mmCIF file of C-alpha atoms in Angstrom:
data_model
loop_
_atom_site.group_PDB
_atom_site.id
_atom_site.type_symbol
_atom_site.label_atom_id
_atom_site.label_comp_id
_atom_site.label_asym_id
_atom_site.label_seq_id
_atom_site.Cartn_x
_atom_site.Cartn_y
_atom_site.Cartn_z
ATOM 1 C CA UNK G 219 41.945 -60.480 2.138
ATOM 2 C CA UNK G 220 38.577 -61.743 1.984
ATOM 3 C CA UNK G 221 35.084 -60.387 1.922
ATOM 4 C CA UNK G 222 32.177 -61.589 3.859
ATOM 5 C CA UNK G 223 28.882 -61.603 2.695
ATOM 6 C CA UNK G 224 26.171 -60.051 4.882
ATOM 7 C CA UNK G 225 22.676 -61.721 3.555
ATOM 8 C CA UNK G 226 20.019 -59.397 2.790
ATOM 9 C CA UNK G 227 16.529 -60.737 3.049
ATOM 10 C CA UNK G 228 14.957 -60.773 0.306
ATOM 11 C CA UNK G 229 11.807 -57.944 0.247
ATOM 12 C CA UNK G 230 8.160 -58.721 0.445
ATOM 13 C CA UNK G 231 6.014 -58.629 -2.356
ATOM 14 C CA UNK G 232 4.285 -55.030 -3.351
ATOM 15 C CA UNK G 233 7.781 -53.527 -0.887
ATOM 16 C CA UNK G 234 9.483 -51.776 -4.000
ATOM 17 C CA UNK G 235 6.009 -50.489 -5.016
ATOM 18 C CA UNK G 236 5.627 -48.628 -1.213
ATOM 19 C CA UNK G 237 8.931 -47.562 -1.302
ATOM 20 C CA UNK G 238 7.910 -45.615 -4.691
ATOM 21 C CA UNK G 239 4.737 -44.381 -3.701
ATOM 22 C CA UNK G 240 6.486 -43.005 -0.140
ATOM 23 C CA UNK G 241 9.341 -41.349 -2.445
ATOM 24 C CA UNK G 242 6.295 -39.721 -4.578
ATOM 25 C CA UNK G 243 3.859 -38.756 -1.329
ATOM 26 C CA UNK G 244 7.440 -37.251 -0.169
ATOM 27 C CA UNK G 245 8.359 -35.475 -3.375
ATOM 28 C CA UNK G 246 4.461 -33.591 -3.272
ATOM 29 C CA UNK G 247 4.620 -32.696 0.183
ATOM 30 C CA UNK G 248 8.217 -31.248 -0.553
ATOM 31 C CA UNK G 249 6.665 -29.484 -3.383
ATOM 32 C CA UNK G 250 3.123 -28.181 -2.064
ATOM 33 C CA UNK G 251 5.521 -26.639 1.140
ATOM 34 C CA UNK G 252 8.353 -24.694 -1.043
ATOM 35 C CA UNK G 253 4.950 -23.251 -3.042
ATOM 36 C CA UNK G 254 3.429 -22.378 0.159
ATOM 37 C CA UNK G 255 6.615 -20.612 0.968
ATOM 38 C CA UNK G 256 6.891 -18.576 -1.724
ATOM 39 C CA UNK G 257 3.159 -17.715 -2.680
ATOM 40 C CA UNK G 258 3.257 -14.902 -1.148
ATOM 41 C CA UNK G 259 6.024 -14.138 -2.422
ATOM 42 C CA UNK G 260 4.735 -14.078 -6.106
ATOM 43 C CA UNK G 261 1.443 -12.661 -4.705
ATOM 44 C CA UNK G 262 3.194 -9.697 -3.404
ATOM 45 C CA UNK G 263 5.019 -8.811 -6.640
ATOM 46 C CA UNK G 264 4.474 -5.370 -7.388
ATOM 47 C CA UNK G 265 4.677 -4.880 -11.430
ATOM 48 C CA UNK G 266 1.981 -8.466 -11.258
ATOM 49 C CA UNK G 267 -0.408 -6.586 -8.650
ATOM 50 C CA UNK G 268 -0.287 -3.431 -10.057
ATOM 51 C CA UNK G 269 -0.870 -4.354 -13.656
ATOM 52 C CA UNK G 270 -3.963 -7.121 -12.838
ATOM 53 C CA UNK G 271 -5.273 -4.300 -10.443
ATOM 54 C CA UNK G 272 -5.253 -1.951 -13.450
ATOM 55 C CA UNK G 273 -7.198 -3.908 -15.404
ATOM 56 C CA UNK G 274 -10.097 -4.096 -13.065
ATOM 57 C CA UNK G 275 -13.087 -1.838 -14.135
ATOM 58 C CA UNK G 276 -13.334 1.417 -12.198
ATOM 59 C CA UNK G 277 -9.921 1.229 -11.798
ATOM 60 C CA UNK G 278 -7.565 4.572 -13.646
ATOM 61 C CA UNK G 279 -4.104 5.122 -13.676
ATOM 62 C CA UNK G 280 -2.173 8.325 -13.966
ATOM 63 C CA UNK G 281 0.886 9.360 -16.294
ATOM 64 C CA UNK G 282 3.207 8.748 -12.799
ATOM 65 C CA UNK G 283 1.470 5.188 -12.688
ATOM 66 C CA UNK G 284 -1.051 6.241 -9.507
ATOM 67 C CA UNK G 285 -3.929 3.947 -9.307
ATOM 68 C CA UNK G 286 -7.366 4.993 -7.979
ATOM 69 C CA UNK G 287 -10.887 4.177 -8.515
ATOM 70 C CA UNK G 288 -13.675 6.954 -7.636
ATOM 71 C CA UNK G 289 -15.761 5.459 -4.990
ATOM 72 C CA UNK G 290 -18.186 8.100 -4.316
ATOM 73 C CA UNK G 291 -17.479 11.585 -6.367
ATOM 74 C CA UNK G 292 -17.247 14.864 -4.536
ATOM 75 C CA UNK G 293 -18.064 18.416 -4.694
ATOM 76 C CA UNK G 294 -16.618 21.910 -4.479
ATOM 77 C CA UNK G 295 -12.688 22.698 -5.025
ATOM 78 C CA UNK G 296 -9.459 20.152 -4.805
ATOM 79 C CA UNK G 297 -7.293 20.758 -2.671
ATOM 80 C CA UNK G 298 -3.685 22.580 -3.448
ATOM 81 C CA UNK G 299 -0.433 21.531 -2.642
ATOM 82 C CA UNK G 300 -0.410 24.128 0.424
ATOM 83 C CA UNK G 301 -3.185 23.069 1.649
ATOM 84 C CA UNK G 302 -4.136 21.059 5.140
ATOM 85 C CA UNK G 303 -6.847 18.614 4.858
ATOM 86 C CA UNK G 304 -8.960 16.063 6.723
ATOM 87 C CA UNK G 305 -9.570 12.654 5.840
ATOM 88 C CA UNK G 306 -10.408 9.150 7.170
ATOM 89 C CA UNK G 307 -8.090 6.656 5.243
ATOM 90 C CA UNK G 308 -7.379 2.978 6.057
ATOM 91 C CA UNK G 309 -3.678 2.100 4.798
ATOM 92 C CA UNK G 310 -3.072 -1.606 3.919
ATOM 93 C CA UNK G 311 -0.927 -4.082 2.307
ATOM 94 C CA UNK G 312 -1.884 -5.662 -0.788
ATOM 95 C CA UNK G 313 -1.941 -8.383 1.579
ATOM 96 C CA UNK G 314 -4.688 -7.173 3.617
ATOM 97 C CA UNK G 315 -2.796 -5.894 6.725
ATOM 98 C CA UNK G 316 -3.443 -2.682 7.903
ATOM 99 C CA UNK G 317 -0.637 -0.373 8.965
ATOM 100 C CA UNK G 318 -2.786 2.820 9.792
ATOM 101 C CA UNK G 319 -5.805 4.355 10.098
ATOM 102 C CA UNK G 320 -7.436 7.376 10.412
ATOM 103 C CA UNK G 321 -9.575 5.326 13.661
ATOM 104 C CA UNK G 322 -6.628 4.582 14.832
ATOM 105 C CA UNK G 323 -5.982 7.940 15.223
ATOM 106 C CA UNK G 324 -9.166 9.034 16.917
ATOM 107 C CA UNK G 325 -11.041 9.756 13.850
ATOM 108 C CA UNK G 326 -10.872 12.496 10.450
ATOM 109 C CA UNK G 327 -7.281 13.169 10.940
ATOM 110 C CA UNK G 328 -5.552 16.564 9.326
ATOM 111 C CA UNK G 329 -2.783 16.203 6.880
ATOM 112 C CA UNK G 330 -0.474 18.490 5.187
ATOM 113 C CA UNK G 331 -0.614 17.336 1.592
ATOM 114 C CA UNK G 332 2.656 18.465 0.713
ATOM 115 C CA UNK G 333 3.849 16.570 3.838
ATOM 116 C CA UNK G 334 2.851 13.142 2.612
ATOM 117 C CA UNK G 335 4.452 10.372 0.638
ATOM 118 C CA UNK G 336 4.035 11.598 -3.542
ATOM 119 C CA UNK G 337 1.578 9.127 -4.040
ATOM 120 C CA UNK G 338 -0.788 10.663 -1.428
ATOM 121 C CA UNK G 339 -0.350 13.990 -1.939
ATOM 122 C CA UNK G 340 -1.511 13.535 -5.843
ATOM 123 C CA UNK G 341 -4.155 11.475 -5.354
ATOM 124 C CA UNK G 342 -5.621 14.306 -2.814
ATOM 125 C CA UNK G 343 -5.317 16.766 -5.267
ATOM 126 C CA UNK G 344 -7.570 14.535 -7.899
ATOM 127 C CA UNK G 345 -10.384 14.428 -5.158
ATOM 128 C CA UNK G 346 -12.918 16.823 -4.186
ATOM 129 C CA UNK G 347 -14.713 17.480 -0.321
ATOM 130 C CA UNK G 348 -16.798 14.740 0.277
ATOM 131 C CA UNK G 349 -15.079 12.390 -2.154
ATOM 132 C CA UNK G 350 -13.977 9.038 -1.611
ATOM 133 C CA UNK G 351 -11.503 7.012 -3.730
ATOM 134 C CA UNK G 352 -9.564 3.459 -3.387
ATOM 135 C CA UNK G 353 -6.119 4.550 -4.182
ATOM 136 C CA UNK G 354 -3.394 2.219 -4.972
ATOM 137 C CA UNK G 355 0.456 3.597 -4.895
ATOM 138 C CA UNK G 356 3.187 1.896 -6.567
ATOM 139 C CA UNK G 357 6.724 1.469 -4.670
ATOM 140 C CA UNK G 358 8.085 4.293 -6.915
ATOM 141 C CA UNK G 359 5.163 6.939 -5.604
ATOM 142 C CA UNK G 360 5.318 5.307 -1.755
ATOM 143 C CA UNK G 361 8.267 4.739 0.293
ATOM 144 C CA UNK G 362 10.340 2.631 -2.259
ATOM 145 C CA UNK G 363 12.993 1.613 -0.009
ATOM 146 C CA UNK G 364 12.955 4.093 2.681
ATOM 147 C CA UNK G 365 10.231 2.806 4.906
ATOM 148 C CA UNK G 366 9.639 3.913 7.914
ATOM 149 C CA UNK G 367 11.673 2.112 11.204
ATOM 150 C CA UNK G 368 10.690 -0.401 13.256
ATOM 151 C CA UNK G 369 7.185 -0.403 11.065
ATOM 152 C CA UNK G 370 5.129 -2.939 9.349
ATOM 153 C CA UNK G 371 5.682 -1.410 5.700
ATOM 154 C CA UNK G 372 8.021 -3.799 4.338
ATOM 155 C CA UNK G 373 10.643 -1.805 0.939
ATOM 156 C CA UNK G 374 8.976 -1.710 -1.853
ATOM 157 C CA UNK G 375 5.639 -2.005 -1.085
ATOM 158 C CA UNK G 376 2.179 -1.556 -2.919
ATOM 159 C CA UNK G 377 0.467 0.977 -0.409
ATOM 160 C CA UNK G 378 -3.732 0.694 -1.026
ATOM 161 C CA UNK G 379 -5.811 3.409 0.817
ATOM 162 C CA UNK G 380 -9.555 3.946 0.981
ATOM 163 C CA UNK G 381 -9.643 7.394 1.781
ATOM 164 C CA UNK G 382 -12.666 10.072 2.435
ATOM 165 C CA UNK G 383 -11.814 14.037 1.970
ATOM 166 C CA UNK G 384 -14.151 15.405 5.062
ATOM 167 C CA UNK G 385 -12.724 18.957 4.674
ATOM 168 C CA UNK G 386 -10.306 21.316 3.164
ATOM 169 C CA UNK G 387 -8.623 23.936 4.938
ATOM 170 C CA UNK G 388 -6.754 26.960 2.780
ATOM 171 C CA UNK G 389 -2.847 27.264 3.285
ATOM 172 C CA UNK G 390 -3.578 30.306 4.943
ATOM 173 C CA UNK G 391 -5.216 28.507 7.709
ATOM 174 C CA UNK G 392 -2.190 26.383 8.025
ATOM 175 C CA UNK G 393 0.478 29.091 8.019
ATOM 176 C CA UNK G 394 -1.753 31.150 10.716
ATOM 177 C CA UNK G 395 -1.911 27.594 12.572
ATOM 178 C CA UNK G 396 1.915 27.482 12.729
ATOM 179 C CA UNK G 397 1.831 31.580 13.724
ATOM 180 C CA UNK G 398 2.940 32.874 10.555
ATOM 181 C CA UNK G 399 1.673 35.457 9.202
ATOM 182 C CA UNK G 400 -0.538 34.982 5.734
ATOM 183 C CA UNK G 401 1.726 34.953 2.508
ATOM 184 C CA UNK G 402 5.256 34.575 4.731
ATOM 185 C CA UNK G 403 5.688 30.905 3.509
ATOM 186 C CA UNK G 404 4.816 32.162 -0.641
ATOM 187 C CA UNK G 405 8.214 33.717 -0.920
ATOM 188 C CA UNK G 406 6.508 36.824 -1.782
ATOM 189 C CA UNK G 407 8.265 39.898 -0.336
ATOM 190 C CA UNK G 408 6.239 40.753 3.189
ATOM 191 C CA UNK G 409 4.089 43.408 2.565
ATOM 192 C CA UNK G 410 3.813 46.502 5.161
ATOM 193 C CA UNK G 411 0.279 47.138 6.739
ATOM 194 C CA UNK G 412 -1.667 49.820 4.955
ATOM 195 C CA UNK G 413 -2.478 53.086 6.453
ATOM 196 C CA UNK G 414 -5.728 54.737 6.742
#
């Protein structure tokens, strides 16, 4: 058996020194893409967002970890849990997209504040008419993993809202609204009308 010898030229001077630099300009641009790819990633961390948004001045959190920052105080009353108000809000992620708004919508929009996600509904009850905060909802206090369908809301997700309170209508309102009678959705025993 024998072996033949292919001849290999022999390389140029400064051709092992390219070769290195190419394997190093290679290696970087390997390097700056995987970081690209996962920037947002990191960025979009919730326990890192939430606690370097905390620290920002004007910024509060509550015992169930609720961020908000008073933008412009209000006046009068809060509004209660069975209570129907109307706000303008813009909903984003904490990377900048929007997912809803109260222009989207036509304008002030009404909301039940018991009907909303717990994050919501507790930072409406902190504000007063005429109010507006920057409120920023943890995972836990959003939609955690049960996001909407088909929607932009990816699980887990930081949820920051500017919102306004332009009014606050009484529970009352909202059971006549839905044709009940006052005090029927209380669990109070219905009381007979009065005679004269």
């Amino acid at each position: 058996m024998s072996v033949t010898a292919v001849p290999i030229r022999p390389l140029k001077k400064g051709s092992v020194a390219k070769l290195w630099i190419g394997i190093a300009a290679l290696t970087l641009a390997a390097g700056a893409v995987a970081w690209a790819g996962t920037a947002s990633h990191v960025a979009a961390d919730p326990s890192s967002y939430l606690a370097r948004n905390a620290a920002r001045d004007g910024v509060q959190t509550t015992a169930s970890g609720l961020q908000f920052e008073v933008l412009q105080p209000g006046t009068g009353d809060r509004p209660g849990n069975d209570d129907l108000v109307l706000v303008e809000y813009e909903g984003r992620l904490i990377d900048g997209t929007v997912f809803d708004s109260s222009e989207r919508q036509g304008g002030p929009t009404p909301l039940p504040v018991a009907g909303l996600i717990p994050g919501f509904t507790e930072a409406l009850q902190m504000m007063q008419k005429g109010g507006r905060y920057k409120i920023v909802i943890p995972p836990a206090l959003g939609y955690g993993e049960s996001v909407p369908p088909n929607g932009p809301i990816p699980p887990n997700a930081v949820l920051e809202f500017d919102v306004t309170l332009v009014d606050i209508a009484p529970g009352a309102a909202l059971q006549m609204m839905q044709g009940m009678p006052p005090g029927a959705g209380d669990g109070a025993e219905p009381q007979a009308p009065q005679g004269r």
